[in-house]
PDB file of C-alpha atoms in Angstrom:
ATOM      1  CA  ASN G  20     -78.972 -77.611  21.586  1.00  0.00           C
ATOM      2  CA  ALA G  21     -77.452 -80.546  24.477  1.00  0.00           C
ATOM      3  CA  GLY G  22     -75.872 -77.753  26.673  1.00  0.00           C
ATOM      4  CA  VAL G  23     -73.289 -79.510  28.874  1.00  0.00           C
ATOM      5  CA  THR G  24     -73.019 -83.121  28.535  1.00  0.00           C
ATOM      6  CA  GLN G  25     -71.055 -85.272  31.416  1.00  0.00           C
ATOM      7  CA  THR G  26     -70.106 -88.930  30.601  1.00  0.00           C
ATOM      8  CA  PRO G  27     -70.020 -91.229  32.042  1.00  0.00           C
ATOM      9  CA  LYS G  28     -73.301 -91.163  34.723  1.00  0.00           C
ATOM     10  CA  PHE G  29     -72.503 -93.422  36.824  1.00  0.00           C
ATOM     11  CA  ARG G  30     -68.693 -95.262  37.528  1.00  0.00           C
ATOM     12  CA  ILE G  31     -67.430 -97.444  40.687  1.00  0.00           C
ATOM     13  CA  LEU G  32     -63.606 -97.520  40.380  1.00  0.00           C
ATOM     14  CA  LYS G  33     -61.366 -99.472  42.934  1.00  0.00           C
ATOM     15  CA  ILE G  34     -58.551 -97.612  44.941  1.00  0.00           C
ATOM     16  CA  GLY G  35     -55.769 -96.493  42.991  1.00  0.00           C
ATOM     17  CA  GLN G  36     -57.485 -96.667  40.108  1.00  0.00           C
ATOM     18  CA  SER G  37     -57.366 -93.673  37.031  1.00  0.00           C
ATOM     19  CA  MET G  38     -60.169 -92.490  34.864  1.00  0.00           C
ATOM     20  CA  THR G  39     -61.229 -89.232  33.422  1.00  0.00           C
ATOM     21  CA  LEU G  40     -64.686 -87.460  33.821  1.00  0.00           C
ATOM     22  CA  GLN G  41     -65.744 -86.286  30.534  1.00  0.00           C
ATOM     23  CA  CYS G  42     -67.363 -82.719  30.125  1.00  0.00           C
ATOM     24  CA  ALA G  43     -68.330 -80.721  26.465  1.00  0.00           C
ATOM     25  CA  GLN G  44     -70.659 -78.197  25.822  1.00  0.00           C
ATOM     26  CA  ASP G  45     -72.041 -76.701  22.799  1.00  0.00           C
ATOM     27  CA  MET G  46     -72.792 -73.506  23.658  1.00  0.00           C
ATOM     28  CA  ASN G  47     -69.335 -71.544  22.978  1.00  0.00           C
ATOM     29  CA  HIS G  48     -68.838 -70.740  26.430  1.00  0.00           C
ATOM     30  CA  ASN G  49     -65.399 -69.532  27.476  1.00  0.00           C
ATOM     31  CA  TYR G  50     -65.656 -70.265  31.104  1.00  0.00           C
ATOM     32  CA  MET G  51     -65.551 -73.815  32.002  1.00  0.00           C
ATOM     33  CA  TYR G  52     -65.973 -75.305  36.208  1.00  0.00           C
ATOM     34  CA  TRP G  53     -66.038 -78.641  38.047  1.00  0.00           C
ATOM     35  CA  TYR G  54     -67.453 -79.126  41.466  1.00  0.00           C
ATOM     36  CA  ARG G  55     -68.089 -81.644  43.796  1.00  0.00           C
ATOM     37  CA  GLN G  56     -71.560 -82.447  46.021  1.00  0.00           C
ATOM     38  CA  ASP G  57     -71.312 -84.263  49.027  1.00  0.00           C
ATOM     39  CA  PRO G  58     -74.012 -84.706  51.406  1.00  0.00           C
ATOM     40  CA  GLY G  59     -74.421 -82.009  53.493  1.00  0.00           C
ATOM     41  CA  MET G  60     -71.434 -79.654  51.974  1.00  0.00           C
ATOM     42  CA  GLY G  61     -72.588 -78.211  48.963  1.00  0.00           C
ATOM     43  CA  LEU G  62     -70.669 -77.797  45.644  1.00  0.00           C
ATOM     44  CA  LYS G  63     -67.167 -77.118  46.447  1.00  0.00           C
ATOM     45  CA  LEU G  64     -64.927 -76.016  43.368  1.00  0.00           C
ATOM     46  CA  ILE G  65     -62.215 -77.776  42.101  1.00  0.00           C
ATOM     47  CA  TYR G  66     -60.633 -76.353  38.860  1.00  0.00           C
ATOM     48  CA  TYR G  67     -61.728 -73.840  36.676  1.00  0.00           C
ATOM     49  CA  SER G  68     -61.248 -72.444  33.072  1.00  0.00           C
ATOM     50  CA  VAL G  69     -61.382 -68.896  31.730  1.00  0.00           C
ATOM     51  CA  GLY G  70     -61.006 -70.129  28.376  1.00  0.00           C
ATOM     52  CA  ALA G  71     -58.998 -72.631  25.883  1.00  0.00           C
ATOM     53  CA  GLY G  72     -55.770 -73.413  27.502  1.00  0.00           C
ATOM     54  CA  ILE G  73     -55.658 -71.487  30.426  1.00  0.00           C
ATOM     55  CA  THR G  74     -56.531 -73.594  33.849  1.00  0.00           C
ATOM     56  CA  ASP G  75     -56.917 -73.141  37.374  1.00  0.00           C
ATOM     57  CA  LYS G  76     -57.448 -74.210  40.866  1.00  0.00           C
ATOM     58  CA  GLY G  77     -60.552 -73.909  42.739  1.00  0.00           C
ATOM     59  CA  GLU G  78     -60.579 -74.626  46.577  1.00  0.00           C
ATOM     60  CA  VAL G  79     -60.609 -78.522  46.537  1.00  0.00           C
ATOM     61  CA  PRO G  80     -58.230 -79.351  43.543  1.00  0.00           C
ATOM     62  CA  ASN G  81     -55.831 -82.208  45.073  1.00  0.00           C
ATOM     63  CA  GLY G  82     -55.858 -85.465  43.788  1.00  0.00           C
ATOM     64  CA  TYR G  83     -57.074 -84.073  40.330  1.00  0.00           C
ATOM     65  CA  ASN G  84     -56.329 -82.799  37.311  1.00  0.00           C
ATOM     66  CA  VAL G  85     -57.826 -80.581  34.266  1.00  0.00           C
ATOM     67  CA  SER G  86     -56.879 -79.216  30.783  1.00  0.00           C
ATOM     68  CA  ARG G  87     -58.919 -77.370  28.254  1.00  0.00           C
ATOM     69  CA  SER G  88     -57.292 -77.729  24.580  1.00  0.00           C
ATOM     70  CA  THR G  89     -60.627 -76.796  22.971  1.00  0.00           C
ATOM     71  CA  THR G  90     -63.461 -74.466  23.675  1.00  0.00           C
ATOM     72  CA  GLU G  91     -66.071 -77.072  24.043  1.00  0.00           C
ATOM     73  CA  ASP G  92     -64.241 -79.974  26.225  1.00  0.00           C
ATOM     74  CA  PHE G  93     -63.208 -79.962  29.751  1.00  0.00           C
ATOM     75  CA  PRO G  94     -61.741 -83.248  30.885  1.00  0.00           C
ATOM     76  CA  LEU G  95     -61.248 -83.778  34.438  1.00  0.00           C
ATOM     77  CA  ARG G  96     -58.472 -86.492  35.336  1.00  0.00           C
ATOM     78  CA  LEU G  97     -58.551 -88.417  38.954  1.00  0.00           C
ATOM     79  CA  GLU G  98     -55.181 -90.634  38.929  1.00  0.00           C
ATOM     80  CA  LEU G  99     -54.689 -92.478  41.705  1.00  0.00           C
ATOM     81  CA  ALA G 100     -58.555 -92.793  42.830  1.00  0.00           C
ATOM     82  CA  ALA G 101     -58.857 -93.049  46.764  1.00  0.00           C
ATOM     83  CA  PRO G 102     -62.083 -93.238  48.862  1.00  0.00           C
ATOM     84  CA  SER G 103     -62.365 -89.541  49.884  1.00  0.00           C
ATOM     85  CA  GLN G 104     -63.334 -88.663  45.991  1.00  0.00           C
ATOM     86  CA  THR G 105     -66.540 -90.421  46.422  1.00  0.00           C
ATOM     87  CA  SER G 106     -68.735 -87.931  45.172  1.00  0.00           C
ATOM     88  CA  VAL G 107     -71.025 -86.211  42.834  1.00  0.00           C
ATOM     89  CA  TYR G 108     -69.109 -83.852  39.999  1.00  0.00           C
ATOM     90  CA  PHE G 109     -70.524 -81.568  38.187  1.00  0.00           C
ATOM     91  CA  CYS G 110     -69.345 -79.720  35.486  1.00  0.00           C
ATOM     92  CA  ALA G 111     -70.077 -75.728  34.637  1.00  0.00           C
ATOM     93  CA  SER G 112     -70.109 -73.752  32.195  1.00  0.00           C
ATOM     94  CA  SER G 113     -71.043 -69.710  31.777  1.00  0.00           C
ATOM     95  CA  TYR G 114     -71.352 -67.571  28.278  1.00  0.00           C
ATOM     96  CA  SER G 115     -69.700 -63.856  30.091  1.00  0.00           C
ATOM     97  CA  ILE G 116     -69.035 -61.928  32.308  1.00  0.00           C
ATOM     98  CA  ALA G 117     -71.313 -59.153  33.638  1.00  0.00           C
ATOM     99  CA  ARG G 118     -69.464 -55.383  33.595  1.00  0.00           C
ATOM    100  CA  GLY G 119     -67.046 -55.138  36.895  1.00  0.00           C
ATOM    101  CA  GLY G 120     -66.158 -59.259  36.660  1.00  0.00           C
ATOM    102  CA  GLY G 121     -69.544 -60.536  38.036  1.00  0.00           C
ATOM    103  CA  LEU G 122     -70.909 -63.799  36.651  1.00  0.00           C
ATOM    104  CA  VAL G 123     -74.303 -63.778  34.540  1.00  0.00           C
ATOM    105  CA  GLU G 124     -75.444 -67.624  34.601  1.00  0.00           C
ATOM    106  CA  ALA G 125     -73.804 -70.927  35.179  1.00  0.00           C
ATOM    107  CA  PHE G 126     -75.338 -73.783  33.139  1.00  0.00           C
ATOM    108  CA  PHE G 127     -75.142 -77.230  34.681  1.00  0.00           C
ATOM    109  CA  GLY G 128     -74.500 -81.158  32.973  1.00  0.00           C
ATOM    110  CA  GLN G 129     -76.356 -84.083  35.058  1.00  0.00           C
ATOM    111  CA  GLY G 130     -73.516 -84.899  36.944  1.00  0.00           C
ATOM    112  CA  THR G 131     -71.393 -87.658  37.366  1.00  0.00           C
ATOM    113  CA  ARG G 132     -72.007 -89.986  40.504  1.00  0.00           C
ATOM    114  CA  LEU G 133     -68.499 -91.520  41.818  1.00  0.00           C
ATOM    115  CA  THR G 134     -68.067 -94.587  44.185  1.00  0.00           C
ATOM    116  CA  VAL G 135     -64.234 -95.629  44.959  1.00  0.00           C
ATOM    117  CA  VAL G 136     -64.071 -98.863  46.493  1.00  0.00           C
TER     118      VAL G 136
ATOM    119  CA  ALA M   4     -63.611 -65.533  53.762  1.00  0.00           C
ATOM    120  CA  GLN M   5     -66.440 -65.417  52.025  1.00  0.00           C
ATOM    121  CA  SER M   6     -69.082 -68.364  52.593  1.00  0.00           C
ATOM    122  CA  VAL M   7     -72.657 -68.948  52.519  1.00  0.00           C
ATOM    123  CA  THR M   8     -74.319 -70.303  54.983  1.00  0.00           C
ATOM    124  CA  GLN M   9     -78.429 -72.035  54.394  1.00  0.00           C
ATOM    125  CA  PRO M  10     -79.352 -72.478  58.415  1.00  0.00           C
ATOM    126  CA  ASP M  11     -82.132 -75.505  57.051  1.00  0.00           C
ATOM    127  CA  ILE M  12     -80.769 -78.432  56.590  1.00  0.00           C
ATOM    128  CA  HIS M  13     -84.690 -79.278  55.768  1.00  0.00           C
ATOM    129  CA  ILE M  14     -88.170 -78.639  55.744  1.00  0.00           C
ATOM    130  CA  THR M  15     -91.505 -80.189  55.422  1.00  0.00           C
ATOM    131  CA  VAL M  16     -93.918 -78.124  54.341  1.00  0.00           C
ATOM    132  CA  SER M  17     -97.645 -79.218  53.214  1.00  0.00           C
ATOM    133  CA  GLU M  18     -98.612 -78.874  49.613  1.00  0.00           C
ATOM    134  CA  GLY M  19    -100.599 -75.977  49.037  1.00  0.00           C
ATOM    135  CA  ALA M  20     -98.316 -73.590  52.486  1.00  0.00           C
ATOM    136  CA  SER M  21     -96.126 -71.107  52.280  1.00  0.00           C
ATOM    137  CA  LEU M  22     -92.486 -71.217  51.794  1.00  0.00           C
ATOM    138  CA  GLU M  23     -89.247 -69.150  52.773  1.00  0.00           C
ATOM    139  CA  LEU M  24     -85.390 -70.778  52.558  1.00  0.00           C
ATOM    140  CA  ARG M  25     -82.768 -68.769  54.114  1.00  0.00           C
ATOM    141  CA  CYS M  26     -79.970 -67.806  52.571  1.00  0.00           C
ATOM    142  CA  ASN M  27     -76.952 -65.504  54.550  1.00  0.00           C
ATOM    143  CA  TYR M  28     -73.740 -64.787  52.864  1.00  0.00           C
ATOM    144  CA  SER M  29     -70.349 -63.321  54.321  1.00  0.00           C
ATOM    145  CA  TYR M  30     -69.199 -60.874  51.827  1.00  0.00           C
ATOM    146  CA  GLY M  31     -67.597 -57.013  52.217  1.00  0.00           C
ATOM    147  CA  ALA M  32     -69.413 -55.839  49.030  1.00  0.00           C
ATOM    148  CA  THR M  33     -72.644 -56.625  47.189  1.00  0.00           C
ATOM    149  CA  PRO M  34     -71.855 -60.217  45.756  1.00  0.00           C
ATOM    150  CA  TYR M  35     -73.850 -61.994  42.722  1.00  0.00           C
ATOM    151  CA  LEU M  36     -76.374 -63.722  44.663  1.00  0.00           C
ATOM    152  CA  PHE M  37     -78.342 -66.924  43.081  1.00  0.00           C
ATOM    153  CA  TRP M  38     -80.746 -69.791  43.825  1.00  0.00           C
ATOM    154  CA  TYR M  39     -81.138 -72.790  42.308  1.00  0.00           C
ATOM    155  CA  VAL M  40     -82.669 -76.093  42.352  1.00  0.00           C
ATOM    156  CA  GLN M  41     -81.510 -79.844  42.179  1.00  0.00           C
ATOM    157  CA  SER M  42     -84.382 -82.199  41.804  1.00  0.00           C
ATOM    158  CA  PRO M  43     -83.485 -86.147  42.571  1.00  0.00           C
ATOM    159  CA  GLY M  44     -80.823 -87.634  39.944  1.00  0.00           C
ATOM    160  CA  GLN M  45     -80.655 -84.443  38.271  1.00  0.00           C
ATOM    161  CA  GLY M  46     -78.286 -81.073  37.672  1.00  0.00           C
ATOM    162  CA  LEU M  47     -78.821 -77.593  38.843  1.00  0.00           C
ATOM    163  CA  GLN M  48     -81.129 -76.024  37.213  1.00  0.00           C
ATOM    164  CA  LEU M  49     -81.151 -71.710  37.771  1.00  0.00           C
ATOM    165  CA  LEU M  50     -84.357 -70.590  39.178  1.00  0.00           C
ATOM    166  CA  LEU M  51     -83.516 -66.549  40.128  1.00  0.00           C
ATOM    167  CA  LYS M  52     -80.181 -63.830  40.185  1.00  0.00           C
ATOM    168  CA  TYR M  53     -80.015 -60.858  41.484  1.00  0.00           C
ATOM    169  CA  PHE M  54     -77.233 -58.451  40.624  1.00  0.00           C
ATOM    170  CA  SER M  55     -78.496 -54.991  41.354  1.00  0.00           C
ATOM    171  CA  GLY M  56     -81.600 -52.674  41.044  1.00  0.00           C
ATOM    172  CA  ASP M  57     -85.170 -53.955  42.700  1.00  0.00           C
ATOM    173  CA  THR M  58     -83.850 -55.838  45.452  1.00  0.00           C
ATOM    174  CA  LEU M  59     -86.999 -58.066  45.031  1.00  0.00           C
ATOM    175  CA  VAL M  60     -86.419 -60.435  41.999  1.00  0.00           C
ATOM    176  CA  GLN M  61     -88.777 -63.313  40.173  1.00  0.00           C
ATOM    177  CA  GLY M  62     -87.907 -66.436  39.301  1.00  0.00           C
ATOM    178  CA  ILE M  63     -89.027 -69.451  37.003  1.00  0.00           C
ATOM    179  CA  LYS M  64     -91.308 -71.668  38.777  1.00  0.00           C
ATOM    180  CA  GLY M  65     -93.447 -69.421  40.890  1.00  0.00           C
ATOM    181  CA  PHE M  66     -90.314 -68.457  43.070  1.00  0.00           C
ATOM    182  CA  GLU M  67     -89.221 -65.022  44.271  1.00  0.00           C
ATOM    183  CA  ALA M  68     -86.007 -63.572  46.758  1.00  0.00           C
ATOM    184  CA  GLU M  69     -85.184 -60.979  48.596  1.00  0.00           C
ATOM    185  CA  PHE M  70     -82.039 -59.197  48.857  1.00  0.00           C
ATOM    186  CA  LYS M  71     -81.362 -57.669  52.144  1.00  0.00           C
ATOM    187  CA  ARG M  72     -78.376 -55.586  52.270  1.00  0.00           C
ATOM    188  CA  SER M  73     -78.790 -54.746  55.689  1.00  0.00           C
ATOM    189  CA  GLN M  74     -79.278 -58.920  56.969  1.00  0.00           C
ATOM    190  CA  SER M  75     -76.923 -60.149  54.351  1.00  0.00           C
ATOM    191  CA  SER M  76     -79.733 -62.295  52.839  1.00  0.00           C
ATOM    192  CA  PHE M  77     -81.632 -63.643  49.776  1.00  0.00           C
ATOM    193  CA  ASN M  78     -84.273 -65.711  51.129  1.00  0.00           C
ATOM    194  CA  LEU M  79     -86.246 -67.583  48.438  1.00  0.00           C
ATOM    195  CA  ARG M  80     -90.658 -67.735  49.040  1.00  0.00           C
ATOM    196  CA  LYS M  81     -92.974 -69.395  47.351  1.00  0.00           C
ATOM    197  CA  PRO M  82     -96.560 -68.302  48.339  1.00  0.00           C
ATOM    198  CA  SER M  83     -98.095 -72.095  47.329  1.00  0.00           C
ATOM    199  CA  VAL M  84     -95.726 -74.842  47.138  1.00  0.00           C
ATOM    200  CA  HIS M  85     -96.694 -77.729  44.753  1.00  0.00           C
ATOM    201  CA  TRP M  86     -95.635 -81.413  45.487  1.00  0.00           C
ATOM    202  CA  SER M  87     -92.885 -81.212  42.262  1.00  0.00           C
ATOM    203  CA  ASP M  88     -91.001 -78.429  44.311  1.00  0.00           C
ATOM    204  CA  ALA M  89     -89.808 -81.203  46.469  1.00  0.00           C
ATOM    205  CA  ALA M  90     -86.231 -81.019  45.736  1.00  0.00           C
ATOM    206  CA  GLU M  91     -82.782 -79.378  46.944  1.00  0.00           C
ATOM    207  CA  TYR M  92     -82.379 -75.896  46.630  1.00  0.00           C
ATOM    208  CA  PHE M  93     -78.881 -74.322  46.466  1.00  0.00           C
ATOM    209  CA  CYS M  94     -78.616 -70.692  47.377  1.00  0.00           C
ATOM    210  CA  ALA M  95     -74.900 -69.411  45.756  1.00  0.00           C
ATOM    211  CA  VAL M  96     -72.962 -66.286  44.972  1.00  0.00           C
ATOM    212  CA  ASN M  97     -70.137 -64.773  42.762  1.00  0.00           C
ATOM    213  CA  PRO M  98     -67.681 -62.521  43.972  1.00  0.00           C
ATOM    214  CA  GLY M  99     -68.894 -59.697  41.546  1.00  0.00           C
ATOM    215  CA  SER M 100     -64.984 -58.628  41.084  1.00  0.00           C
ATOM    216  CA  SER M 101     -63.885 -62.199  40.998  1.00  0.00           C
ATOM    217  CA  ASN M 102     -63.724 -62.016  36.926  1.00  0.00           C
ATOM    218  CA  THR M 103     -63.533 -66.034  37.288  1.00  0.00           C
ATOM    219  CA  GLY M 104     -67.541 -66.742  37.453  1.00  0.00           C
ATOM    220  CA  LYS M 105     -66.807 -68.788  40.099  1.00  0.00           C
ATOM    221  CA  LEU M 106     -69.691 -69.873  42.547  1.00  0.00           C
ATOM    222  CA  ILE M 107     -69.964 -70.407  46.273  1.00  0.00           C
ATOM    223  CA  PHE M 108     -72.696 -72.610  47.473  1.00  0.00           C
ATOM    224  CA  GLY M 109     -74.346 -73.046  50.969  1.00  0.00           C
ATOM    225  CA  GLN M 110     -74.942 -76.470  52.200  1.00  0.00           C
ATOM    226  CA  GLY M 111     -78.181 -76.705  50.661  1.00  0.00           C
ATOM    227  CA  THR M 112     -81.112 -77.101  52.364  1.00  0.00           C
ATOM    228  CA  THR M 113     -83.691 -80.196  51.403  1.00  0.00           C
ATOM    229  CA  LEU M 114     -87.718 -79.825  51.030  1.00  0.00           C
ATOM    230  CA  GLN M 115     -89.978 -82.288  51.701  1.00  0.00           C
ATOM    231  CA  VAL M 116     -93.726 -81.762  50.420  1.00  0.00           C
ATOM    232  CA  LYS M 117     -96.729 -83.272  52.720  1.00  0.00           C
ATOM    233  CA  PRO M 118     -99.773 -84.344  50.388  1.00  0.00           C
TER     234      PRO M 118
END
């Protein structure tokens, strides 16, 4: 059972380039998330999805796009890379929402360290 | 706005000493509360969580946390720290009514353990 798998682990981009960060989970979770982690800032939510075909913006969506065509995959797209997007990106998934709407647990991938130069 | 504060950016303790990491949240109702640990170069691992009931919750690796509604706090504790506990610790909350599973994270506390 692989859990949440992110690829690549590391990437260096030039300003203006584009790339897709891949995220796949094999736990049949409906809920998936993309967070970015910056030093001293904790993790900030970029986008999330509550099921295949449904996505929504999080706290810091500018400069990113997502799609969710299958339950398993939730790729994050950077169209025009900027130095401000230098960060560590984490994908997460969760398997259920408790009665009343609360999160039960989120499972995280190992992260993708992205540098934009 | 909902927020999570971890007042201590960096903490150093000696191996074998006790540990308390602070977490305060700002939210109208009782949220779902979590502590995650991140070892260098790794993803986040869940230490423990609180939804309701007993306000003292036990987690993995000998950690526990206590929810105090009056103080809006959810502090993490360990009686005796091991060198392998050196890592970054994140407190997080999920507003129970959001129905989306989104997490709001604190800034993180880096724990250094002295031999």
